[in-house]
XYZ file of C-alpha atoms in Angstrom:
469
model
C -76.567 -55.275 172.395
C -78.093 -54.732 168.956
C -75.753 -55.434 166.052
C -74.154 -52.244 164.737
C -73.294 -51.456 161.142
C -69.857 -50.668 159.750
C -71.296 -47.918 157.560
C -74.649 -46.341 156.684
C -76.013 -45.527 153.237
C -78.713 -42.870 152.844
C -80.740 -42.980 149.633
C -82.057 -46.241 148.214
C -82.446 -45.241 144.589
C -80.525 -47.537 142.276
C -77.019 -46.148 142.960
C -77.394 -46.081 146.741
C -79.041 -49.502 146.803
C -76.336 -51.036 144.632
C -73.525 -49.551 146.699
C -75.128 -50.903 149.881
C -75.478 -54.373 148.335
C -71.895 -54.205 147.089
C -70.728 -53.405 150.636
C -72.822 -56.208 152.106
C -71.461 -58.663 149.553
C -67.922 -57.718 150.598
C -68.712 -58.626 154.208
C -69.670 -55.256 155.702
C -72.799 -54.672 157.753
C -74.721 -51.697 156.329
C -77.455 -49.546 157.856
C -79.768 -48.295 155.101
C -82.199 -45.375 155.082
C -84.517 -43.827 152.545
C -86.828 -40.858 152.899
C -89.649 -43.087 151.650
C -89.193 -45.746 154.317
C -91.082 -48.427 152.378
C -88.155 -48.528 149.968
C -85.898 -49.738 152.800
C -88.140 -52.773 153.314
C -88.202 -53.420 149.556
C -84.398 -53.397 149.330
C -84.088 -55.861 152.216
C -86.806 -58.086 150.774
C -85.010 -58.171 147.412
C -81.494 -58.645 148.859
C -81.655 -62.417 149.278
C -78.817 -63.799 151.450
C -77.310 -60.290 151.725
C -80.298 -59.136 153.771
C -78.680 -60.439 156.948
C -76.008 -57.741 156.577
C -78.526 -54.920 156.050
C -79.934 -53.025 159.050
C -83.079 -51.006 158.343
C -83.269 -47.422 159.596
C -86.637 -45.657 159.574
C -85.602 -42.214 160.860
C -82.347 -40.307 160.322
C -81.955 -39.590 164.022
C -81.700 -43.345 164.692
C -78.562 -43.797 162.574
C -76.381 -42.775 165.501
C -77.380 -45.902 167.400
C -77.088 -48.213 164.396
C -73.517 -47.467 163.246
C -70.184 -48.024 164.976
C -68.228 -44.844 165.876
C -66.638 -42.991 164.237
C -69.733 -43.310 162.103
C -69.267 -43.204 158.317
C -72.565 -42.184 156.701
C -72.633 -42.211 152.918
C -75.238 -40.024 151.239
C -76.387 -40.998 147.766
C -79.137 -38.428 147.339
C -79.977 -36.006 144.549
C -77.232 -33.415 144.062
C -77.945 -29.914 145.298
C -80.241 -28.780 148.123
C -81.119 -32.365 149.119
C -77.528 -32.917 150.265
C -77.567 -29.774 152.410
C -80.951 -30.698 153.872
C -79.713 -34.184 154.781
C -76.632 -32.735 156.476
C -78.658 -30.271 158.532
C -81.166 -32.934 159.588
C -78.528 -35.490 160.493
C -75.759 -33.399 162.078
C -77.460 -32.719 165.452
C -77.762 -36.463 166.049
C -74.082 -37.303 165.430
C -70.962 -37.233 167.586
C -67.702 -35.375 167.024
C -65.553 -37.158 164.467
C -68.409 -38.871 162.658
C -67.986 -38.797 158.875
C -70.548 -37.539 156.359
C -69.808 -38.694 152.812
C -71.372 -37.197 149.682
C -71.081 -39.827 146.942
C -73.258 -38.054 144.384
C -72.233 -35.994 141.354
C -71.608 -32.777 143.275
C -70.090 -29.567 142.003
C -66.699 -29.485 143.714
C -67.326 -25.904 144.871
C -70.319 -27.144 146.863
C -68.087 -29.848 148.334
C -65.513 -27.258 149.438
C -68.295 -25.254 151.113
C -69.845 -28.291 152.770
C -66.526 -29.585 154.051
C -65.862 -26.285 155.828
C -69.374 -26.170 157.276
C -69.374 -29.778 158.479
C -65.931 -29.329 160.029
C -67.263 -26.313 161.951
C -69.856 -28.665 163.472
C -67.111 -30.958 164.775
C -67.803 -33.587 162.115
C -65.804 -34.776 159.128
C -66.820 -34.626 155.475
C -65.720 -36.475 152.363
C -66.732 -35.835 148.768
C -66.226 -38.940 146.664
C -66.743 -39.369 142.957
C -68.202 -42.740 142.010
C -68.025 -43.740 138.352
C -69.373 -46.819 136.662
C -73.124 -46.321 136.642
C -75.559 -48.807 138.152
C -73.502 -51.856 137.222
C -70.317 -50.352 138.607
C -71.973 -49.387 141.881
C -73.141 -52.971 142.346
C -70.033 -54.861 141.245
C -67.110 -52.416 141.404
C -66.878 -48.720 140.526
C -63.920 -46.390 140.220
C -63.810 -44.210 143.349
C -62.157 -40.784 143.674
C -62.095 -39.471 147.257
C -61.497 -35.981 148.590
C -61.486 -34.532 152.103
C -59.460 -34.900 155.271
C -56.945 -37.710 155.000
C -57.821 -39.142 158.433
C -61.486 -39.383 157.451
C -60.547 -41.152 154.223
C -58.298 -43.591 156.086
C -61.253 -44.518 158.322
C -63.371 -45.688 155.383
C -60.636 -46.670 152.920
C -61.073 -50.406 153.677
C -64.727 -50.203 152.601
C -64.028 -48.177 149.462
C -61.101 -50.380 148.475
C -63.146 -53.536 148.981
C -66.101 -52.410 146.845
C -64.087 -50.804 144.037
C -63.285 -52.324 140.671
C -59.985 -54.137 140.158
C -57.517 -53.769 137.315
C -55.120 -56.722 137.306
C -55.701 -57.015 141.046
C -55.163 -53.315 141.822
C -58.139 -51.505 143.443
C -59.557 -48.603 141.432
C -60.020 -46.414 144.506
C -57.669 -43.707 145.755
C -57.372 -40.547 147.810
C -57.168 -37.497 145.547
C -56.582 -34.679 148.034
C -58.333 -32.201 150.371
C -61.934 -30.889 150.280
C -63.292 -30.920 146.699
C -60.437 -32.794 144.994
C -62.362 -36.045 144.584
C -65.441 -34.451 143.087
C -63.306 -32.299 140.790
C -61.505 -35.362 139.426
C -64.883 -37.027 138.832
C -66.100 -33.911 137.019
C -63.148 -33.946 134.630
C -63.616 -37.698 134.168
C -67.101 -36.876 132.921
C -65.807 -34.088 130.680
C -63.410 -36.535 129.006
C -66.318 -38.975 128.801
C -68.371 -36.373 126.911
C -65.547 -35.801 124.413
C -64.873 -39.513 123.961
C -68.548 -40.302 123.362
C -68.931 -37.417 120.922
C -65.898 -38.432 118.887
C -67.161 -42.005 118.688
C -70.527 -40.679 117.515
C -68.822 -38.551 114.868
C -67.006 -41.544 113.386
C -70.267 -43.507 113.547
C -71.895 -40.660 111.584
C -69.271 -40.867 108.854
C -69.724 -44.620 108.509
C -73.518 -44.470 108.645
C -74.345 -41.394 106.617
C -71.144 -40.900 104.646
C -70.744 -44.507 103.514
C -74.229 -45.910 104.048
C -73.183 -48.735 106.371
C -75.935 -50.414 108.367
C -75.662 -50.232 112.166
C -74.800 -53.950 112.421
C -71.942 -53.505 109.945
C -70.649 -50.543 111.943
C -70.884 -52.693 115.081
C -68.498 -55.129 113.348
C -66.020 -52.271 112.844
C -66.159 -51.168 116.477
C -65.802 -54.746 117.684
C -62.604 -55.091 115.660
C -61.325 -51.824 117.082
C -62.027 -53.024 120.619
C -59.185 -55.522 120.316
C -56.631 -52.828 119.419
C -55.476 -49.465 120.814
C -59.108 -48.314 121.147
C -59.951 -51.129 123.578
C -62.366 -49.470 126.010
C -65.769 -49.733 127.636
C -67.249 -47.007 125.426
C -66.136 -48.764 122.231
C -67.561 -52.023 123.606
C -70.994 -50.561 124.377
C -71.038 -48.688 121.067
C -70.872 -52.035 119.259
C -73.559 -53.395 121.576
C -75.839 -50.405 120.910
C -75.435 -50.704 117.139
C -76.061 -54.437 117.232
C -79.373 -54.101 119.120
C -82.695 -54.686 117.320
C -85.943 -52.925 118.200
C -88.542 -55.481 119.317
C -91.436 -53.463 117.832
C -90.103 -52.577 114.389
C -87.545 -55.312 113.879
C -85.065 -52.672 112.699
C -81.967 -51.239 114.390
C -82.805 -49.842 117.810
C -80.714 -46.695 117.201
C -83.071 -45.753 114.362
C -86.011 -45.260 116.738
C -84.086 -43.318 119.403
C -84.707 -39.550 119.357
C -81.464 -37.796 118.412
C -81.434 -35.396 121.358
C -78.758 -36.123 123.982
C -79.334 -35.450 127.657
C -76.816 -34.153 130.172
C -76.782 -33.840 133.955
C -74.320 -30.986 134.367
C -70.898 -32.514 134.921
C -69.819 -31.977 131.318
C -70.790 -28.304 131.546
C -68.949 -28.021 134.862
C -65.816 -29.395 133.171
C -66.040 -26.775 130.442
C -66.751 -23.972 132.915
C -63.858 -24.899 135.195
C -61.466 -25.187 132.248
C -62.462 -21.704 131.096
C -62.184 -20.364 134.637
C -58.661 -21.781 134.938
C -57.697 -20.485 131.501
C -56.887 -23.993 130.263
C -57.974 -24.834 126.691
C -60.358 -27.813 126.652
C -61.911 -27.289 123.241
C -62.819 -30.921 122.573
C -64.729 -31.124 125.862
C -66.465 -27.806 125.187
C -67.363 -28.949 121.660
C -68.887 -32.145 123.031
C -71.026 -30.153 125.476
C -72.079 -27.849 122.633
C -72.927 -30.840 120.429
C -75.372 -32.116 123.052
C -76.895 -28.663 123.236
C -77.303 -28.522 119.453
C -78.870 -31.983 119.423
C -81.571 -30.696 121.781
C -82.515 -27.851 119.366
C -84.666 -30.105 117.214
C -87.129 -27.448 116.033
C -84.361 -25.037 115.113
C -82.418 -27.788 113.367
C -85.433 -28.502 111.178
C -85.484 -24.852 110.062
C -81.735 -24.780 109.393
C -82.002 -28.034 107.412
C -84.599 -26.346 105.183
C -82.220 -23.435 104.526
C -78.742 -24.985 104.487
C -79.187 -28.734 104.675
C -78.348 -30.096 101.234
C -77.446 -33.755 101.646
C -73.680 -34.290 101.188
C -72.658 -36.673 98.440
C -71.934 -40.250 99.409
C -68.333 -41.059 100.242
C -68.639 -44.396 98.489
C -67.453 -47.732 99.828
C -65.838 -47.796 103.254
C -62.643 -49.543 102.208
C -60.185 -51.071 104.662
C -57.929 -48.050 104.113
C -60.764 -45.633 104.950
C -61.688 -47.562 108.085
C -58.021 -47.573 109.137
C -57.979 -43.783 108.774
C -61.094 -43.505 110.938
C -59.504 -45.680 113.600
C -56.401 -43.506 113.689
C -58.487 -40.326 113.754
C -60.379 -41.670 116.751
C -57.166 -42.672 118.534
C -55.759 -39.189 117.911
C -58.956 -37.570 119.150
C -58.861 -39.708 122.281
C -55.281 -38.655 123.032
C -56.232 -34.997 122.636
C -59.322 -35.325 124.853
C -57.215 -36.914 127.598
C -54.492 -34.311 127.089
C -56.999 -31.529 127.668
C -58.637 -33.222 130.647
C -55.342 -33.934 132.411
C -54.153 -30.383 131.707
C -57.253 -29.093 133.496
C -56.564 -31.445 136.407
C -52.964 -30.257 136.568
C -53.980 -26.587 136.607
C -56.689 -27.133 139.234
C -54.247 -29.039 141.410
C -51.910 -26.051 141.438
C -54.711 -23.517 141.851
C -56.325 -25.293 144.827
C -53.107 -26.774 146.271
C -54.468 -30.326 146.015
C -51.315 -32.058 144.759
C -53.435 -34.405 142.660
C -51.709 -37.767 142.003
C -52.177 -37.768 138.222
C -50.588 -41.184 137.663
C -52.953 -42.594 140.287
C -55.912 -40.868 138.619
C -55.094 -42.673 135.383
C -54.668 -45.962 137.236
C -58.026 -45.873 139.034
C -59.766 -45.070 135.748
C -58.504 -48.311 134.151
C -61.501 -50.307 135.423
C -64.949 -49.648 136.835
C -65.486 -46.195 135.351
C -67.147 -45.186 132.089
C -63.951 -44.077 130.327
C -62.031 -47.194 131.356
C -59.652 -48.272 128.636
C -56.310 -49.912 128.054
C -55.111 -46.497 126.860
C -54.987 -45.265 130.473
C -52.024 -47.560 131.141
C -50.012 -45.358 128.784
C -51.045 -42.203 130.651
C -50.239 -43.681 134.069
C -46.835 -44.729 132.770
C -46.262 -41.233 131.362
C -46.840 -39.604 134.757
C -44.794 -42.294 136.486
C -41.899 -41.362 134.219
C -42.403 -37.609 134.645
C -44.544 -36.593 137.619
C -44.594 -32.916 136.584
C -45.364 -33.646 132.915
C -46.823 -30.471 131.432
C -48.985 -32.345 128.940
C -49.203 -35.967 127.886
C -48.473 -34.731 124.346
C -44.833 -34.353 125.465
C -44.510 -37.927 126.674
C -42.373 -39.796 124.117
C -44.681 -42.796 123.779
C -47.894 -40.809 123.518
C -46.257 -38.169 121.329
C -45.137 -40.815 118.845
C -48.629 -42.333 118.776
C -50.201 -38.896 118.202
C -47.754 -38.154 115.396
C -48.661 -41.476 113.755
C -52.383 -40.628 113.906
C -52.089 -36.995 112.839
C -52.084 -37.411 109.022
C -55.229 -39.563 109.133
C -56.924 -37.184 111.548
C -56.194 -34.207 109.288
C -57.508 -36.109 106.284
C -60.715 -37.230 107.988
C -61.514 -33.805 109.474
C -60.588 -31.936 106.270
C -62.701 -34.109 103.995
C -65.659 -33.888 106.369
C -65.463 -30.089 106.415
C -65.416 -29.922 102.629
C -68.464 -32.205 102.457
C -70.403 -30.372 105.156
C -70.306 -33.189 107.712
C -69.950 -32.010 111.319
C -67.093 -33.363 113.429
C -67.145 -30.782 116.241
C -65.078 -32.619 118.855
C -62.563 -34.175 116.459
C -62.036 -30.879 114.628
C -61.748 -28.944 117.913
C -59.153 -31.389 119.182
C -57.194 -31.173 115.953
C -57.301 -27.355 115.963
C -56.020 -27.435 119.560
C -52.966 -29.416 118.504
C -52.389 -27.213 115.453
C -52.600 -24.096 117.647
C -50.103 -25.495 120.140
C -47.757 -26.416 117.293
C -47.273 -22.796 116.169
C -43.906 -21.173 116.746
C -45.653 -17.788 116.436
C -49.409 -17.286 116.771
C -51.642 -14.574 115.375
C -52.096 -13.089 118.856
C -49.754 -10.265 117.790
C -52.660 -8.842 115.793
C -55.062 -9.452 118.660
C -52.802 -7.466 120.996
C -52.611 -4.630 118.449
C -56.410 -4.538 118.216
C -56.751 -4.511 122.027
C -54.330 -1.597 122.267
C -56.221 0.388 119.627
C -59.674 0.051 121.176
C -58.749 -0.221 124.851
C -55.191 1.062 125.298
C -54.308 -2.282 126.913
C -50.686 -2.117 125.840
C -48.452 -4.852 124.493
C -44.999 -6.327 124.966
C -42.327 -6.146 122.287
C -40.148 -8.962 120.986
C -36.967 -6.859 121.024
C -37.028 -5.220 124.477
C -38.771 -5.523 127.848
C -41.633 -3.351 129.102
C -45.184 -2.412 128.158
C -45.791 -0.270 125.091
C -48.547 1.476 123.127
C -48.670 1.872 119.368
C -48.892 5.236 117.594
C -52.195 4.184 116.071
């Protein structure tokens, strides 16, 4: 009998190829398929010794014969209609109980819909978030799985084997039913947006406020990477600033167009936070900042009207750099606080029972936002499983309080100078708003009653009232 695979991977672009090679390297036999069948042969030809664990498939309908039941078939195809098309093409050729797995960056609402549809066909469906980019897919990503528990248990040995490790612990876990895995991945990316934006804002202060060269700023970030800010994003920031352009001989960042791309997950994070009524201002600000960066023609016009160059901040002393480090630590805490608050609200809304401590743990390695800081968050949820916000955890609260004066100073001075810090200032305003014993919403409620007769509650007695406006 022909050798059968343990799992199939559909889609041999870089992520699908690297996941398949990762599986093969961990001892699994993998059937591989690509719509352009020549790519299958290329992957096998380039796989070296791993080729013996790769089984080529040249038509989707043949996968049934190439994979052991119950057949796990992982799709790494372009998000959107391509996933639905693959499901519809493949489903008639599968047996009851076979498992279709969407490992792309899907909107969790699509995953919920697909899970119901696939289940109606007698099949099983998993939506898994895979974070870590090309390198992570090949050598160990962070994996967030959602769907039926029995389907997850069937493929858990594969996912655990290929995932990243943090001090020996696999960075792969079951998040909950239907779209839970893809939702967690979405919020991961929202936090990623905020983290990247805040790093860029501090870079901007050092570069344009103090006139530091990129290589000198790389030195700063490298020092920070050995302290509380130890993380993958800080590490690659130093690497990016250290790089030299082969053509000009100058810093590579100087020849990169200042217009940031985005694939949708950051926007989804902001949209879902708004839909749930959970403030996530730092994430929203980071999404907005990417949008503003893309408005290059408009920015040129606004520069002509309002763009007087702010005065130099002078030398970046050790004290100044220490303030920037604390501002960035504080911003990071606030970005995580917002992201985990969204996760907490979504868990209640969709009855997922998300394991928030486990979420923090599987983000400690493999994924883009991996950092030593996540140990603190995991410990916070271990101490208090129903923690309302990480800002109320004693350890994290003390750290935030220590960073707050520097964060206020950095954001305040930047505003006075006309230097934009959208994510840092949004995060700080979020904390300030939460720290009010009484907000200004009393006036808002009065306004709403005047123009819309919406009514208001009183502080001195129960009920709904209208003012004699």
